[in-house]
Short mmCIF file of C-alpha atoms in Angstrom, two decimals:
data_model
loop_
_atom_site.label_atom_id
_atom_site.label_comp_id
_atom_site.label_asym_id
_atom_site.label_seq_id
_atom_site.Cartn_x
_atom_site.Cartn_y
_atom_site.Cartn_z
CA UNK A 1 61.09 -78.35 12.15
CA UNK A 2 61.93 -81.55 14.08
CA UNK A 3 58.86 -83.71 14.68
CA UNK A 4 57.94 -87.18 15.95
CA UNK A 5 55.14 -87.28 13.37
CA UNK A 6 55.77 -89.30 10.22
CA UNK A 7 57.05 -86.66 7.75
CA UNK A 8 55.10 -88.17 4.88
CA UNK A 9 51.83 -87.79 6.78
CA UNK A 10 52.53 -84.08 7.29
CA UNK A 11 52.38 -83.54 3.54
CA UNK A 12 49.49 -85.89 2.84
CA UNK A 13 46.10 -84.19 2.80
CA UNK A 14 42.52 -85.41 2.63
CA UNK A 15 41.23 -86.02 -0.91
CA UNK A 16 44.78 -85.79 -2.22
CA UNK A 17 44.97 -86.68 -5.87
CA UNK A 18 48.36 -85.23 -6.85
CA UNK A 19 51.70 -86.46 -5.56
CA UNK A 20 54.17 -83.81 -4.40
CA UNK A 21 57.90 -84.16 -3.85
CA UNK A 22 59.29 -82.28 -0.84
CA UNK A 23 62.72 -82.11 0.78
CA UNK A 24 62.03 -82.16 4.52
CA UNK A 25 64.82 -82.25 7.10
CA UNK A 26 67.19 -83.44 4.38
CA UNK A 27 64.94 -86.32 3.31
CA UNK A 28 62.94 -86.75 0.11
CA UNK A 29 59.26 -86.96 1.05
CA UNK A 30 56.34 -87.93 -1.16
CA UNK A 31 53.01 -86.43 -0.13
CA UNK A 32 49.57 -85.92 -1.65
CA UNK A 33 47.58 -82.73 -2.10
CA UNK A 34 44.16 -81.82 -3.43
CA UNK A 35 44.39 -80.45 -6.95
CA UNK A 36 41.25 -78.37 -6.42
CA UNK A 37 42.53 -76.81 -3.18
CA UNK A 38 45.88 -76.00 -4.73
CA UNK A 39 44.36 -74.45 -7.85
CA UNK A 40 42.03 -72.24 -5.82
CA UNK A 41 44.71 -70.50 -3.77
CA UNK A 42 47.53 -70.00 -6.29
CA UNK A 43 47.47 -69.33 -10.04
CA UNK A 44 51.02 -70.65 -10.21
CA UNK A 45 50.05 -73.92 -8.53
CA UNK A 46 47.07 -74.11 -10.85
CA UNK A 47 49.44 -74.01 -13.83
CA UNK A 48 51.64 -76.66 -12.23
CA UNK A 49 48.73 -79.00 -11.67
CA UNK A 50 46.72 -78.20 -14.79
CA UNK A 51 49.53 -77.40 -17.18
CA UNK A 52 47.79 -75.60 -20.11
CA UNK A 53 50.49 -76.87 -22.46
CA UNK A 54 49.49 -80.46 -21.67
CA UNK A 55 45.72 -79.99 -21.67
CA UNK A 56 43.88 -80.28 -24.97
CA UNK A 57 40.42 -79.01 -25.76
CA UNK A 58 39.27 -82.67 -25.93
CA UNK A 59 40.42 -83.13 -22.33
CA UNK A 60 38.71 -80.01 -21.05
CA UNK A 61 35.52 -80.19 -23.09
CA UNK A 62 34.22 -83.75 -23.39
CA UNK A 63 30.75 -82.42 -24.14
CA UNK A 64 31.15 -78.84 -25.33
CA UNK A 65 27.51 -78.49 -26.31
CA UNK A 66 26.24 -79.09 -22.77
CA UNK A 67 29.12 -77.99 -20.51
CA UNK A 68 29.12 -74.40 -19.19
CA UNK A 69 32.35 -72.48 -19.77
CA UNK A 70 32.89 -71.77 -16.07
CA UNK A 71 33.11 -75.50 -15.31
CA UNK A 72 35.97 -76.22 -17.70
CA UNK A 73 38.56 -76.25 -14.91
CA UNK A 74 36.66 -78.92 -13.01
CA UNK A 75 36.97 -81.28 -15.96
CA UNK A 76 40.70 -80.98 -16.49
CA UNK A 77 42.95 -83.85 -15.62
CA UNK A 78 45.51 -82.91 -12.98
CA UNK A 79 49.18 -83.74 -13.18
CA UNK A 80 50.30 -86.89 -11.45
CA UNK A 81 53.19 -85.23 -9.62
CA UNK A 82 54.52 -81.77 -8.78
CA UNK A 83 58.07 -81.19 -7.56
CA UNK A 84 58.48 -78.79 -4.60
CA UNK A 85 61.85 -80.20 -3.54
CA UNK A 86 63.65 -76.85 -3.95
CA UNK A 87 61.26 -75.02 -1.59
CA UNK A 88 61.65 -74.56 2.14
CA UNK A 89 59.48 -77.38 3.49
CA UNK A 90 58.34 -75.59 6.65
CA UNK A 91 57.07 -72.57 4.74
CA UNK A 92 55.50 -74.84 2.12
CA UNK A 93 53.74 -76.88 4.81
CA UNK A 94 52.19 -73.72 6.26
CA UNK A 95 50.81 -72.74 2.86
CA UNK A 96 49.52 -76.26 2.17
CA UNK A 97 47.76 -76.40 5.54
CA UNK A 98 46.03 -73.11 4.82
CA UNK A 99 45.05 -74.30 1.34
CA UNK A 100 43.57 -77.48 2.81
CA UNK A 101 41.77 -75.61 5.64
CA UNK A 102 43.89 -77.06 8.46
CA UNK A 103 43.79 -73.77 10.32
CA UNK A 104 44.35 -75.28 13.78
CA UNK A 105 47.83 -76.37 12.62
CA UNK A 106 48.96 -72.89 11.57
CA UNK A 107 51.74 -71.55 13.88
CA UNK A 108 50.69 -68.53 15.99
CA UNK A 109 54.16 -66.98 15.76
CA UNK A 110 57.11 -67.04 13.38
CA UNK A 111 60.73 -66.00 13.75
CA UNK A 112 62.67 -64.02 11.14
CA UNK A 113 63.91 -66.90 8.98
CA UNK A 114 60.49 -68.53 8.93
CA UNK A 115 58.87 -65.28 7.83
CA UNK A 116 61.49 -64.75 5.15
CA UNK A 117 61.04 -68.26 3.74
CA UNK A 118 57.28 -67.81 3.79
CA UNK A 119 57.55 -64.44 2.03
CA UNK A 120 59.69 -66.04 -0.68
CA UNK A 121 57.06 -68.70 -1.41
CA UNK A 122 54.11 -66.28 -1.17
CA UNK A 123 55.82 -64.04 -3.72
CA UNK A 124 56.88 -66.96 -5.91
CA UNK A 125 53.44 -68.57 -5.95
CA UNK A 126 51.36 -65.34 -5.91
CA UNK A 127 49.41 -66.41 -2.84
CA UNK A 128 49.93 -63.58 -0.33
CA UNK A 129 46.19 -63.32 0.22
CA UNK A 130 45.84 -66.70 1.89
CA UNK A 131 48.20 -65.78 4.75
CA UNK A 132 46.65 -62.39 5.55
CA UNK A 133 44.54 -63.57 8.51
CA UNK A 134 47.76 -64.48 10.36
CA UNK A 135 49.94 -61.50 9.46
CA UNK A 136 48.83 -59.48 12.48
CA UNK A 137 50.21 -62.19 14.77
CA UNK A 138 53.32 -63.03 12.78
CA UNK A 139 54.37 -59.40 12.22
CA UNK A 140 53.51 -57.92 15.60
CA UNK A 141 57.20 -57.19 16.35
CA UNK A 142 58.09 -56.11 12.81
CA UNK A 143 59.55 -52.71 13.76
CA UNK A 144 61.87 -53.97 16.51
CA UNK A 145 62.84 -57.06 14.50
CA UNK A 146 63.50 -55.00 11.37
CA UNK A 147 66.06 -52.95 13.27
CA UNK A 148 68.20 -55.93 14.30
CA UNK A 149 71.64 -56.33 12.76
CA UNK A 150 71.74 -59.04 10.13
CA UNK A 151 67.99 -58.95 9.43
CA UNK A 152 68.08 -56.66 6.40
CA UNK A 153 65.84 -59.05 4.49
CA UNK A 154 62.95 -57.59 6.47
CA UNK A 155 62.82 -55.35 3.40
CA UNK A 156 61.68 -58.35 1.37
CA UNK A 157 59.21 -59.48 4.03
CA UNK A 158 57.67 -56.00 4.27
CA UNK A 159 57.60 -55.61 0.47
CA UNK A 160 55.91 -58.98 -0.03
CA UNK A 161 53.22 -58.43 2.59
CA UNK A 162 52.56 -54.77 1.79
CA UNK A 163 53.99 -53.33 5.03
CA UNK A 164 54.94 -49.91 3.69
CA UNK A 165 55.83 -48.19 6.98
CA UNK A 166 58.24 -50.94 8.00
CA UNK A 167 59.73 -51.08 4.51
CA UNK A 168 60.42 -47.34 4.54
CA UNK A 169 61.79 -47.51 8.10
CA UNK A 170 64.26 -50.33 7.37
CA UNK A 171 65.35 -48.84 4.03
CA UNK A 172 66.09 -45.45 5.64
CA UNK A 173 68.08 -47.16 8.38
CA UNK A 174 70.14 -49.03 5.80
CA UNK A 175 71.03 -45.81 3.96
CA UNK A 176 72.91 -44.57 7.02
CA UNK A 177 74.28 -47.90 8.27
CA UNK A 178 75.48 -49.94 5.28
CA UNK A 179 79.12 -50.01 4.29
CA UNK A 180 80.73 -50.99 0.99
CA UNK A 181 83.50 -53.33 -0.09
CA UNK A 182 86.47 -52.33 -2.19
CA UNK A 183 84.53 -53.51 -5.24
CA UNK A 184 81.48 -51.40 -4.34
CA UNK A 185 79.42 -54.29 -2.99
CA UNK A 186 76.77 -53.40 -0.41
CA UNK A 187 77.73 -54.68 3.06
CA UNK A 188 76.27 -54.60 6.54
CA UNK A 189 78.01 -52.56 9.22
CA UNK A 190 79.86 -55.69 10.37
CA UNK A 191 81.14 -56.41 6.86
CA UNK A 192 78.76 -59.14 5.71
CA UNK A 193 77.34 -58.97 2.21
CA UNK A 194 73.68 -58.00 1.93
CA UNK A 195 72.02 -61.24 0.92
CA UNK A 196 69.12 -62.04 -1.37
CA UNK A 197 66.19 -61.97 -1.57
CA UNK A 198 65.70 -58.22 -1.88
CA UNK A 199 62.92 -56.26 -3.58
CA UNK A 200 63.96 -55.21 -7.10
CA UNK A 201 65.90 -51.96 -7.22
CA UNK A 202 66.02 -51.22 -3.50
CA UNK A 203 69.73 -51.97 -2.94
CA UNK A 204 70.67 -49.82 -5.93
CA UNK A 205 68.49 -47.00 -4.61
CA UNK A 206 70.00 -47.26 -1.13
CA UNK A 207 73.53 -47.18 -2.55
CA UNK A 208 72.73 -44.18 -4.76
CA UNK A 209 71.40 -42.17 -1.83
CA UNK A 210 74.33 -43.29 0.32
CA UNK A 211 76.76 -41.98 -2.31
CA UNK A 212 74.90 -38.69 -2.62
CA UNK A 213 74.88 -38.20 1.16
CA UNK A 214 78.57 -39.07 1.50
CA UNK A 215 79.41 -36.53 -1.20
CA UNK A 216 77.46 -33.86 0.67
CA UNK A 217 79.10 -34.76 3.99
CA UNK A 218 82.58 -34.51 2.46
CA UNK A 219 81.66 -31.21 0.91
CA UNK A 220 80.98 -29.62 4.31
CA UNK A 221 84.67 -29.40 5.36
CA UNK A 222 86.10 -29.43 1.83
CA UNK A 223 84.06 -26.42 0.75
CA UNK A 224 85.31 -24.49 3.76
CA UNK A 225 88.87 -25.31 2.86
CA UNK A 226 88.16 -24.37 -0.74
CA UNK A 227 87.21 -20.87 0.37
CA UNK A 228 90.75 -20.36 1.69
CA UNK A 229 92.44 -22.12 -1.22
CA UNK A 230 90.60 -20.09 -3.85
CA UNK A 231 91.15 -16.71 -2.19
CA UNK A 232 93.84 -14.42 -3.58
CA UNK A 233 93.68 -12.29 -0.47
CA UNK A 234 92.56 -12.83 3.10
CA UNK A 235 89.38 -14.47 4.31
CA UNK A 236 89.59 -13.07 7.83
CA UNK A 237 86.64 -10.82 8.63
CA UNK A 238 88.84 -8.46 10.73
CA UNK A 239 91.03 -7.18 7.89
CA UNK A 240 91.41 -3.83 9.65
CA UNK A 241 93.67 -5.32 12.36
CA UNK A 242 96.71 -5.69 10.13
CA UNK A 243 98.16 -8.12 7.62
CA UNK A 244 100.06 -10.28 10.13
CA UNK A 245 97.06 -10.89 12.37
CA UNK A 246 94.85 -11.56 9.34
CA UNK A 247 97.31 -14.13 7.96
CA UNK A 248 97.52 -15.81 11.34
CA UNK A 249 93.74 -16.05 11.53
CA UNK A 250 93.49 -17.64 8.10
CA UNK A 251 96.36 -20.03 8.84
CA UNK A 252 94.85 -21.20 12.15
CA UNK A 253 91.45 -21.93 10.65
CA UNK A 254 92.80 -23.58 7.50
CA UNK A 255 95.36 -25.54 9.51
CA UNK A 256 92.81 -26.83 12.01
CA UNK A 257 90.61 -28.04 9.15
CA UNK A 258 93.56 -29.75 7.45
CA UNK A 259 94.79 -31.44 10.62
CA UNK A 260 91.29 -32.52 11.61
CA UNK A 261 90.68 -34.11 8.22
CA UNK A 262 94.12 -35.74 8.17
CA UNK A 263 93.47 -37.39 11.55
CA UNK A 264 90.26 -38.82 10.15
CA UNK A 265 91.95 -40.14 7.01
CA UNK A 266 90.02 -37.65 4.87
CA UNK A 267 93.03 -35.63 3.71
CA UNK A 268 94.26 -35.39 1.02
CA UNK A 269 90.76 -35.03 -0.37
CA UNK A 270 88.81 -38.25 -0.83
CA UNK A 271 86.29 -39.11 -3.51
CA UNK A 272 82.96 -40.74 -2.78
CA UNK A 273 84.22 -44.13 -3.99
CA UNK A 274 87.09 -43.94 -1.49
CA UNK A 275 84.69 -43.96 1.46
CA UNK A 276 83.66 -47.44 2.61
CA UNK A 277 82.44 -46.63 6.12
CA UNK A 278 78.77 -45.93 6.73
CA UNK A 279 77.07 -42.56 6.33
CA UNK A 280 76.57 -42.41 10.09
CA UNK A 281 80.24 -43.13 10.79
CA UNK A 282 81.33 -40.46 8.33
CA UNK A 283 78.83 -38.00 9.78
CA UNK A 284 80.19 -38.60 13.29
CA UNK A 285 83.75 -38.17 12.02
CA UNK A 286 83.05 -34.91 10.17
CA UNK A 287 81.10 -33.58 13.16
CA UNK A 288 84.14 -34.12 15.36
CA UNK A 289 86.33 -31.67 13.39
CA UNK A 290 87.22 -28.71 15.57
CA UNK A 291 87.78 -25.35 13.84
CA UNK A 292 90.14 -23.14 15.82
CA UNK A 293 90.58 -19.43 15.31
CA UNK A 294 92.50 -16.50 16.80
CA UNK A 295 91.26 -14.75 19.92
CA UNK A 296 88.37 -12.42 19.20
CA UNK A 297 87.98 -13.90 15.71
CA UNK A 298 84.83 -15.93 16.35
CA UNK A 299 83.11 -14.21 13.43
CA UNK A 300 85.77 -15.64 11.11
CA UNK A 301 84.87 -19.23 11.96
CA UNK A 302 83.33 -20.75 8.78
CA UNK A 303 80.07 -22.07 10.16
CA UNK A 304 79.16 -24.81 12.65
CA UNK A 305 80.17 -28.17 11.15
CA UNK A 306 78.24 -30.23 13.68
CA UNK A 307 75.04 -28.29 13.02
CA UNK A 308 75.48 -28.57 9.25
CA UNK A 309 75.94 -32.33 9.50
CA UNK A 310 72.85 -32.69 11.69
CA UNK A 311 70.78 -30.65 9.24
CA UNK A 312 72.02 -32.71 6.28
CA UNK A 313 71.11 -36.03 7.95
CA UNK A 314 67.59 -34.76 8.63
CA UNK A 315 67.10 -34.29 4.87
CA UNK A 316 68.44 -37.60 3.55
CA UNK A 317 66.16 -38.63 0.62
CA UNK A 318 63.77 -41.56 0.83
CA UNK A 319 65.19 -44.64 -0.99
CA UNK A 320 61.73 -46.15 -1.57
CA UNK A 321 60.96 -46.15 -5.30
CA UNK A 322 57.57 -45.59 -6.89
CA UNK A 323 57.60 -49.21 -8.07
CA UNK A 324 57.88 -50.33 -4.44
CA UNK A 325 54.98 -48.10 -3.41
CA UNK A 326 52.79 -49.43 -6.21
CA UNK A 327 53.60 -53.04 -5.34
CA UNK A 328 52.80 -52.60 -1.65
CA UNK A 329 49.70 -50.54 -2.37
CA UNK A 330 48.44 -53.37 -4.58
CA UNK A 331 48.94 -55.84 -1.73
CA UNK A 332 46.92 -53.65 0.61
CA UNK A 333 44.10 -53.25 -1.92
CA UNK A 334 43.95 -57.01 -2.30
CA UNK A 335 43.65 -57.34 1.47
CA UNK A 336 40.73 -54.90 1.58
#
């Protein structure tokens, strides 16, 4: 966040009594924050500033007989310095400004990377509640932004801020669009690795449903071929027309399936782990298989592949886990 303002002054707040170390635009900055403000908005910051391991009962209770228990925190001695140098400075500055009531300095809009960095710190420091008044502005384009290629970490943003509908939407999209590497790694459709941060368990859930769906897609043509391979006699429904015509019917249907699959690279039979393209790409490929049959043998055609694929895609399971629902529900309850 380039600025003509002295970087140190950005991170120096009124009544600051604790030094903080920040890495801002590649430079080490020393600022000052209010220990009371920090402790009020984040239990993690409170532990940084009033480290319970370094605070004795003598420090916290100079006059135990006359001091009320709910004032103990006010009597603790804060740390001299807290190191935030590993945090994104722009996201940290937003949180510090909110904590110190500098609301006029809070940005009215944020782009994807800013939101992601902010979500990381809000999750890390357990302070989602303090940003809630601005979420309506910052997340107003969450659906359209969550659909953009390369912005899969919207899952983490939605999970952190309790945006269940967007989370479910993006996760379902990823089930049909992700690809995999030769080693099974989860990749975007353009071959880039899905990066952290991600909510716990969501990538594994997406991959599991992807594998299940791919297996079901492969089974559509393979099961039809299996009907012919397992038959000791004819499959043709017009057996009364003679053995030669029946054999020709079976051969045309089986042959068209085999050739169609071979052109798609799906024959000989492939296993789930052999398929690295996306569910949607595989669905389009399987749908394109044309089953030919003899004249007047339409009843022998083994189903409508395109219709079966469409029906299967409409029933793809939801990758959102119960743990994700509970986490996001808790965020919403805190907001209320």
